[in-house]
Coordinates of N, CA and C in Angstrom, one line a residue:
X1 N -69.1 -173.9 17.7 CA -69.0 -172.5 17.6 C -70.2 -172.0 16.8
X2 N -70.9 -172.5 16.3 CA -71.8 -172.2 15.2 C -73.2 -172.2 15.8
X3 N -73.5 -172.7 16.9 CA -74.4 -172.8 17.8 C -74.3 -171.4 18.6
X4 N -73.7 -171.3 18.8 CA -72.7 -170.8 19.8 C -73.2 -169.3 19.2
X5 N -72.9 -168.9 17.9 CA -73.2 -168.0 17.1 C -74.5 -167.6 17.1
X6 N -74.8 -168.6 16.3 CA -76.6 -168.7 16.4 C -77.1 -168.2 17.3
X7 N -76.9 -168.7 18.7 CA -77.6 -167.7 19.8 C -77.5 -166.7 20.0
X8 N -76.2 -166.1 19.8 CA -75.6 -164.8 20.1 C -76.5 -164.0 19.4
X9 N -76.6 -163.9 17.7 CA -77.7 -163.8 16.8 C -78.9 -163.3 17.4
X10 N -79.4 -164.4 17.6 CA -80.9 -164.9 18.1 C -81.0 -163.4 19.7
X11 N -80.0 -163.8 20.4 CA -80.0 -162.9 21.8 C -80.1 -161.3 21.3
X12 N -79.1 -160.9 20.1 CA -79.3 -159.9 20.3 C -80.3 -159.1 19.2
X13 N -81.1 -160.1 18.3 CA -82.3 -159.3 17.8 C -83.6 -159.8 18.8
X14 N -83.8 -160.3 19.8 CA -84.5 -160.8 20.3 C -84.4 -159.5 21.9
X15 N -83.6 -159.7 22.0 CA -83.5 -158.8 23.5 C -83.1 -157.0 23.5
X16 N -82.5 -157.0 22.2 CA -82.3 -155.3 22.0 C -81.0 -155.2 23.3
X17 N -80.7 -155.8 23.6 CA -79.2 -155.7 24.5 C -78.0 -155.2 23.7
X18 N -77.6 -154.0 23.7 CA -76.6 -154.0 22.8 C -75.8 -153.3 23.7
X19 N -75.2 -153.9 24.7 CA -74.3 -153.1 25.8 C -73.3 -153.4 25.4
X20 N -72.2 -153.3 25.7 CA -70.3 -153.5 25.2 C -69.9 -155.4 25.7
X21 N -70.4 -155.5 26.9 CA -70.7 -156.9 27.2 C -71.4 -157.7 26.3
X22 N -72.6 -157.9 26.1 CA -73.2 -158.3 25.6 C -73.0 -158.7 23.4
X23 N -72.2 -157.5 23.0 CA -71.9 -157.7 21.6 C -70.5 -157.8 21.7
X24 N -69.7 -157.0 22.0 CA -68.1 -156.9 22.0 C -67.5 -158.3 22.0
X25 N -67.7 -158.0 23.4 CA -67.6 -159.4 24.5 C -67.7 -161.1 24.1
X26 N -68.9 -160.5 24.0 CA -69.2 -161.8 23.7 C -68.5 -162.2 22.2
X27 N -68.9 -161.5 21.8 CA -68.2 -161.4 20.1 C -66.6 -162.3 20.1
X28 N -66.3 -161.8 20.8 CA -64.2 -162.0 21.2 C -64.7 -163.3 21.6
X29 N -65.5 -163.9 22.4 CA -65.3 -164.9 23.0 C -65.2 -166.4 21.7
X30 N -66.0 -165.8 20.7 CA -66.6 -166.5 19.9 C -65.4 -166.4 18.8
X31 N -64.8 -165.4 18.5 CA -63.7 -165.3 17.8 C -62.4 -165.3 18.1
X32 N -62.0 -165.2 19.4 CA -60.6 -165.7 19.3 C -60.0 -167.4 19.3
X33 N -60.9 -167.8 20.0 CA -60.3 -169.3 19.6 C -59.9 -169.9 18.1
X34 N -60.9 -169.2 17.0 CA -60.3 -169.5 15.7 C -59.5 -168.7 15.3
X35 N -59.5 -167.8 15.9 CA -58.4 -166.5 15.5 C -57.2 -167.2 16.2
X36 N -56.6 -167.7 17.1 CA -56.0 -167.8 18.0 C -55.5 -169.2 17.1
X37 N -55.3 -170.1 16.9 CA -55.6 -171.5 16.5 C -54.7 -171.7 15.1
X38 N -55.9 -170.4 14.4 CA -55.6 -170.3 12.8 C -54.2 -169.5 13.0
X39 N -53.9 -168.3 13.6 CA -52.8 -167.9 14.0 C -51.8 -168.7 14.2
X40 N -51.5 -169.8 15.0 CA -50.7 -171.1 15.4 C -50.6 -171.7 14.0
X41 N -51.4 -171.9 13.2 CA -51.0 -173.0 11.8 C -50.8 -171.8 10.8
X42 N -50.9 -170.9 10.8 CA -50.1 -169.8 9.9 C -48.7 -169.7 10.0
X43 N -48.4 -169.7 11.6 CA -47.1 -169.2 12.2 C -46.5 -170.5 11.8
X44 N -46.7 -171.6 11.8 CA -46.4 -173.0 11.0 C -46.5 -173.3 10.3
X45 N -47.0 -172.5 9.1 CA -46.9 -172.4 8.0 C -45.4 -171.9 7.4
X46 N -45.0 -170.7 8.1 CA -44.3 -170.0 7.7 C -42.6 -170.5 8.2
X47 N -42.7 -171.2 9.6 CA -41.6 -171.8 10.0 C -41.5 -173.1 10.2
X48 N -42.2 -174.0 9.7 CA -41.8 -175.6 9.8 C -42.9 -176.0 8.7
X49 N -42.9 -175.1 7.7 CA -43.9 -176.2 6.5 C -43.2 -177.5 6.3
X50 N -44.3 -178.2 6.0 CA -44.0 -179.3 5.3 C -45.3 -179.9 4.8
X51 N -45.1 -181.2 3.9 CA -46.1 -181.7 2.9 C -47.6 -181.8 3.8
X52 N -47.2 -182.5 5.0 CA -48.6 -182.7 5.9 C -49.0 -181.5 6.1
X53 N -48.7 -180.4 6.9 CA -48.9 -179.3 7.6 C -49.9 -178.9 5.8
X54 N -49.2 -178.4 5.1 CA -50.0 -178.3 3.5 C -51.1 -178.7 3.4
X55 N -51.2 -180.0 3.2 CA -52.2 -180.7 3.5 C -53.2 -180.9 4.5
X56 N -52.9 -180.7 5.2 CA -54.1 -180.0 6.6 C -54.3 -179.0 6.4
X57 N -53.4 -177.9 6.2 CA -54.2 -176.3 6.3 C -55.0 -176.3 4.5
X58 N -54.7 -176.7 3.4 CA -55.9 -177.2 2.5 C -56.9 -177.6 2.8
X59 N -56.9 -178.8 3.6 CA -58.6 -179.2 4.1 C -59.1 -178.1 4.6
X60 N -58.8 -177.6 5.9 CA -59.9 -176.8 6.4 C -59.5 -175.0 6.3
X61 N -58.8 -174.5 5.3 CA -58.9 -173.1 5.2 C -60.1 -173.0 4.6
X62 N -60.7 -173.6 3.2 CA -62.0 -172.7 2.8 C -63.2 -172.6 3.9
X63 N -63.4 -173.8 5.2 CA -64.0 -173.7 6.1 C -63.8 -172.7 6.6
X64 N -62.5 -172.1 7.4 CA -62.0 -171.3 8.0 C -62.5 -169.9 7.5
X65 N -61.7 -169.8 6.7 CA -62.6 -168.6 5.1 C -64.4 -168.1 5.7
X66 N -64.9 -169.6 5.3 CA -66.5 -169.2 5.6 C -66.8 -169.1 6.6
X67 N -66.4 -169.8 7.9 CA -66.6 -168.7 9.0 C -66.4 -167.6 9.4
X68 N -65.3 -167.2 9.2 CA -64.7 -166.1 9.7 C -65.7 -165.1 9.1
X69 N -65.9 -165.3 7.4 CA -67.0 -164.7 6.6 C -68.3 -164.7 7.4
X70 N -68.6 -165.5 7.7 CA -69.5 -165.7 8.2 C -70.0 -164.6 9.2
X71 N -69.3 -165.0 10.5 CA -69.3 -164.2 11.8 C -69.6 -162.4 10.9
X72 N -68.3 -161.9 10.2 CA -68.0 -161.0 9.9 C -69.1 -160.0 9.1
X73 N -70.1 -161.1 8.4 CA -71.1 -160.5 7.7 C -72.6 -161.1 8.6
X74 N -72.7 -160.8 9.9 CA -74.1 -160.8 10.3 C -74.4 -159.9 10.8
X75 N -75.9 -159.6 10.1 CA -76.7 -158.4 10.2 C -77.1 -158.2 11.4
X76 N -77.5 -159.2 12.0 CA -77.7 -158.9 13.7 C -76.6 -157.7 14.5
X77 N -75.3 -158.8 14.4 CA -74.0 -158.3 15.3 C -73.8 -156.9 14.5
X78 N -74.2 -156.3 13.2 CA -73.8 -154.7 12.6 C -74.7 -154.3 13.0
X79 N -76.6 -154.3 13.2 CA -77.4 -153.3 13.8 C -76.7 -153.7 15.2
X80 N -76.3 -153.8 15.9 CA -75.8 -154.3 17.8 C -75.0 -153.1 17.7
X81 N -73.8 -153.6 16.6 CA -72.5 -152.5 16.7 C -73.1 -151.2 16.5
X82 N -73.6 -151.4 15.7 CA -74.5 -149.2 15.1 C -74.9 -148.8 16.0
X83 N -76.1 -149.7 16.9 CA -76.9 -149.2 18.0 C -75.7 -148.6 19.5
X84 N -74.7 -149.5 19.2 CA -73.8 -149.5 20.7 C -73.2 -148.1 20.4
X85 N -72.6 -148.0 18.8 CA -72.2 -146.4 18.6 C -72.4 -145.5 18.7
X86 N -73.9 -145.6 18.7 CA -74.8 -144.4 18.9 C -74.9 -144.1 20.2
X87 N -75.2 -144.8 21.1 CA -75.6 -144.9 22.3 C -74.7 -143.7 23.5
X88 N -73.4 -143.5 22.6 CA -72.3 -142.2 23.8 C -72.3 -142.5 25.1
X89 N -72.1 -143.9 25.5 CA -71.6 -144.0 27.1 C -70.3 -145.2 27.1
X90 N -70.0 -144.9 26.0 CA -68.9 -146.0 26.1 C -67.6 -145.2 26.4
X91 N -66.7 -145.8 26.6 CA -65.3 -144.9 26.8 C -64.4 -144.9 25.6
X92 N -63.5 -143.8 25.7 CA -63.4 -143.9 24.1 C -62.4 -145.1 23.4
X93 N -61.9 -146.0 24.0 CA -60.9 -146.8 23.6 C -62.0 -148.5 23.3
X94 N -63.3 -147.8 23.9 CA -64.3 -148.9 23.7 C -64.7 -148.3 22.2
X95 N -65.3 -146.8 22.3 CA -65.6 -146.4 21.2 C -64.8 -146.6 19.7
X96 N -63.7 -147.2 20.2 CA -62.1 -147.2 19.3 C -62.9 -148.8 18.5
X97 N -62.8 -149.0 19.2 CA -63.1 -151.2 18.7 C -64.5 -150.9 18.0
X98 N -65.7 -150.3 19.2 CA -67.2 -150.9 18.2 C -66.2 -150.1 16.8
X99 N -66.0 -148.8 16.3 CA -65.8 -148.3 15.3 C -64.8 -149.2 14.2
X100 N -64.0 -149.7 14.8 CA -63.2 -150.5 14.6 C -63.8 -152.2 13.5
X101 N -64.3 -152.4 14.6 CA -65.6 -153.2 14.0 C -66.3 -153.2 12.9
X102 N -67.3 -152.2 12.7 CA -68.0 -152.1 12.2 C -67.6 -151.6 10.8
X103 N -66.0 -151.0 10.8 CA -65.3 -151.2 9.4 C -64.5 -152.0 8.8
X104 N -64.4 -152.8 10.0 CA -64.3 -154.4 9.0 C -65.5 -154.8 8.5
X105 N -66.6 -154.9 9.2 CA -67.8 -155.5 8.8 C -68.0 -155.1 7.5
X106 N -67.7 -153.6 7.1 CA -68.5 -153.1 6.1 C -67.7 -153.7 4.6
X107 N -65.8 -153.8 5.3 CA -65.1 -154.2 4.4 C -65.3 -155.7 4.2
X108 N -65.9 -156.0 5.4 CA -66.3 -157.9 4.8 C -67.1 -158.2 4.3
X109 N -67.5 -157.2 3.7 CA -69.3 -157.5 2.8 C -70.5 -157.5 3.5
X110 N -70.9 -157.0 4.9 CA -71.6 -157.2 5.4 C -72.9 -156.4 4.7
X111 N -72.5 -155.6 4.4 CA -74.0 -154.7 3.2 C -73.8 -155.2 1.7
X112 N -73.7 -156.5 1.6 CA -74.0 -156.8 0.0 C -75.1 -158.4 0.4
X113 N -75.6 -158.3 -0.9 CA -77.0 -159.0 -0.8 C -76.7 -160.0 -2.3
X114 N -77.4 -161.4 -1.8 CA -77.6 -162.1 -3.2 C -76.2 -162.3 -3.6
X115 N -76.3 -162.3 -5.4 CA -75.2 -162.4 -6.1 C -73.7 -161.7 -5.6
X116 N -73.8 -160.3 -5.4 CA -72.8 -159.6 -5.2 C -72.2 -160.3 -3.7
X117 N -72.8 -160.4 -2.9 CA -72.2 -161.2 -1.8 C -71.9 -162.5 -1.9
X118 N -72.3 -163.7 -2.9 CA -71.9 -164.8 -2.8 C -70.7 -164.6 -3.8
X119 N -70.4 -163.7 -5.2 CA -69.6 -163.2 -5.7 C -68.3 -163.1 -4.9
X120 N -68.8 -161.9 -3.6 CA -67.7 -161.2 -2.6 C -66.9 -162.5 -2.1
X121 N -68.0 -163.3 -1.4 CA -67.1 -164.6 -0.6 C -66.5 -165.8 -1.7
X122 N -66.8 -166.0 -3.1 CA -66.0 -166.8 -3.7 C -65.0 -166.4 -3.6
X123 N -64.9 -165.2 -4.2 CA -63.4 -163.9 -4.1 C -62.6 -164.5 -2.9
X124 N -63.2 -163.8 -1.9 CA -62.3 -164.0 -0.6 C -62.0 -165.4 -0.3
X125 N -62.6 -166.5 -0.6 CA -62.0 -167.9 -0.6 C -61.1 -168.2 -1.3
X126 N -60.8 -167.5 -2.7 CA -60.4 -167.9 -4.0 C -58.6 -167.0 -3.6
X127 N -59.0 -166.1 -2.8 CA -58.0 -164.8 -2.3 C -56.8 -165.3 -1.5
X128 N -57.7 -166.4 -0.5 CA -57.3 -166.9 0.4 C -56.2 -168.4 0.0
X129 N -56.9 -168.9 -1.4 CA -55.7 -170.3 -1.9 C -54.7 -169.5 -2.6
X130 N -54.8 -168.4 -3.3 CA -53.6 -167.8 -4.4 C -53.0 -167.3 -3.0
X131 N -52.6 -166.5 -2.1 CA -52.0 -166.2 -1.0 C -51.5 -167.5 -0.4
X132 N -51.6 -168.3 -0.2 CA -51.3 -169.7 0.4 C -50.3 -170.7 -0.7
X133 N -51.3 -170.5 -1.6 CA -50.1 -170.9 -3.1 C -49.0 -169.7 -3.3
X134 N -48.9 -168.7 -3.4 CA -47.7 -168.0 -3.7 C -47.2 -168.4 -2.1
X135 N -47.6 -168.0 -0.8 CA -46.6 -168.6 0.2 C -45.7 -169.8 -0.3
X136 N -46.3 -170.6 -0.1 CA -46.0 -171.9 -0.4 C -44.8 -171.9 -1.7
X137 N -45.5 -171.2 -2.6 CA -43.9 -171.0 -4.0 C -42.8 -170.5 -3.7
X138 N -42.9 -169.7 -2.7 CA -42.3 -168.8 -2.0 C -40.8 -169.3 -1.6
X139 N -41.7 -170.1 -0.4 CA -41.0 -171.1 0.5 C -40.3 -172.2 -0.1
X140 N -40.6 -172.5 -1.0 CA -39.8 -173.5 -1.9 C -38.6 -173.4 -2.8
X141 N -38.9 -172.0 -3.2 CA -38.3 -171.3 -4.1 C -36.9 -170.9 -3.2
X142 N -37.0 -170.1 -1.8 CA -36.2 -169.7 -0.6 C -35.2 -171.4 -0.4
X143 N -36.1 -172.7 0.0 CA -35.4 -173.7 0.4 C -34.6 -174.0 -1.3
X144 N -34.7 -173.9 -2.5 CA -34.1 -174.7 -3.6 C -33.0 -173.8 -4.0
X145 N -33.0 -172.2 -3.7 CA -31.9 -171.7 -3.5 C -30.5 -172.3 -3.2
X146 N -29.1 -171.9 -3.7 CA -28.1 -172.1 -3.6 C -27.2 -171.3 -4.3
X147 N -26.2 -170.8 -3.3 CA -25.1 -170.4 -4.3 C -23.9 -171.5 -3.2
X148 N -23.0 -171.5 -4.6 CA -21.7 -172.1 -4.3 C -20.7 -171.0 -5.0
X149 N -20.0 -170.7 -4.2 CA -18.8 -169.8 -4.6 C -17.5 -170.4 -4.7
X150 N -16.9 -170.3 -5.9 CA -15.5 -171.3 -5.9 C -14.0 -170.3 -5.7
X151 N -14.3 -169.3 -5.7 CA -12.8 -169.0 -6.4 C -13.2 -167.7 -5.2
X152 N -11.9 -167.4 -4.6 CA -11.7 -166.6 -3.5 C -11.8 -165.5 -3.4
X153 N -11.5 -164.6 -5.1 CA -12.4 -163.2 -5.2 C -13.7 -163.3 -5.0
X154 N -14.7 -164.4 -5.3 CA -16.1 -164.2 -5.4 C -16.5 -163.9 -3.7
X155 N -15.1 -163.4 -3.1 CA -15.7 -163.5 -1.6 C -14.8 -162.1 -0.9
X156 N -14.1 -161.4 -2.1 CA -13.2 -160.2 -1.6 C -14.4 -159.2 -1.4
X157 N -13.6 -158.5 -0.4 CA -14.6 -157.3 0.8 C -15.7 -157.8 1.9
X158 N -15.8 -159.2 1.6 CA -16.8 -159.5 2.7 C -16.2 -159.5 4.1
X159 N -16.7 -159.6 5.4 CA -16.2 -159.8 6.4 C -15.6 -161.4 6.4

């Protein structure tokens, strides 16, 4: 995928193509499969954890993390999106997405530089284990639950 990126990059400061094909498009092609994937081990996260599943989504979330960061903060793909903005021949539900876009990008640090950006993405890696650790407390906390009710009022008015 990272290849894969790279060119995308490379194509669109290189060729000035910034049609809805060309960045959108292509863009999705490159991100849904991890989107898609990571989605499946989230959703398995939340209804069949267990120690392994833990242990695999630990190894490769802070990967996960920097990609996604990754994709999310290239300067290429934000002048593409700005240029396709500007451009007034899109339809507006296209106009809906580049816009769409381009405020995630801005929320994913794509305009910070140096320190304040390597700053931004420790954060967001660091964002990403405490959300996975409280999940995880969560779910443990939900399974070690019990009540036992002994005496037959502790159950008067219920159905």
């Amino acid at each position: 995928m990272e290849s894969e990126f790279e060119s995308l990059e490379s194509r669109l400061q290189q060729s000035g193509d910034v049609s809805y094909s060309a960045v959108i498009e292509e863009l999705e092609k490159l991100e849904a499969p991890v989107e898609y994937s990571w989605g499946v081990v989230n959703h398995l996260m939340g209804v069949k954890n267990s120690d392994e599943l833990r242990a695999a989504h630990g190894e490769v979330q802070g990967e996960v993390v920097k990609t996604t960061t990754k994709l999310s903060q290239s300067e290429a793909v934000f002048k593409a999106l700005e240029a396709l903005e500007k451009d007034g021949s899109l339809e507006p539900a296209q106009q809906r997405i580049v816009q769409s876009s381009l405020s995630s990008m801005r929320l994913s640090g794509v305009g910070l530089q140096g320190e304040e950006k390597e700053r931004f993405n420790a954060n967001r890696i660091r964002l990403s284990e405490l959300s996975t650790a409280f999940s995880n407390n969560l779910l443990d906390a939900t399974k070690a639950f019990s009540l036992t009710l002994t005496e037959p009022a502790q159950v008067d008015g219920l159905p």
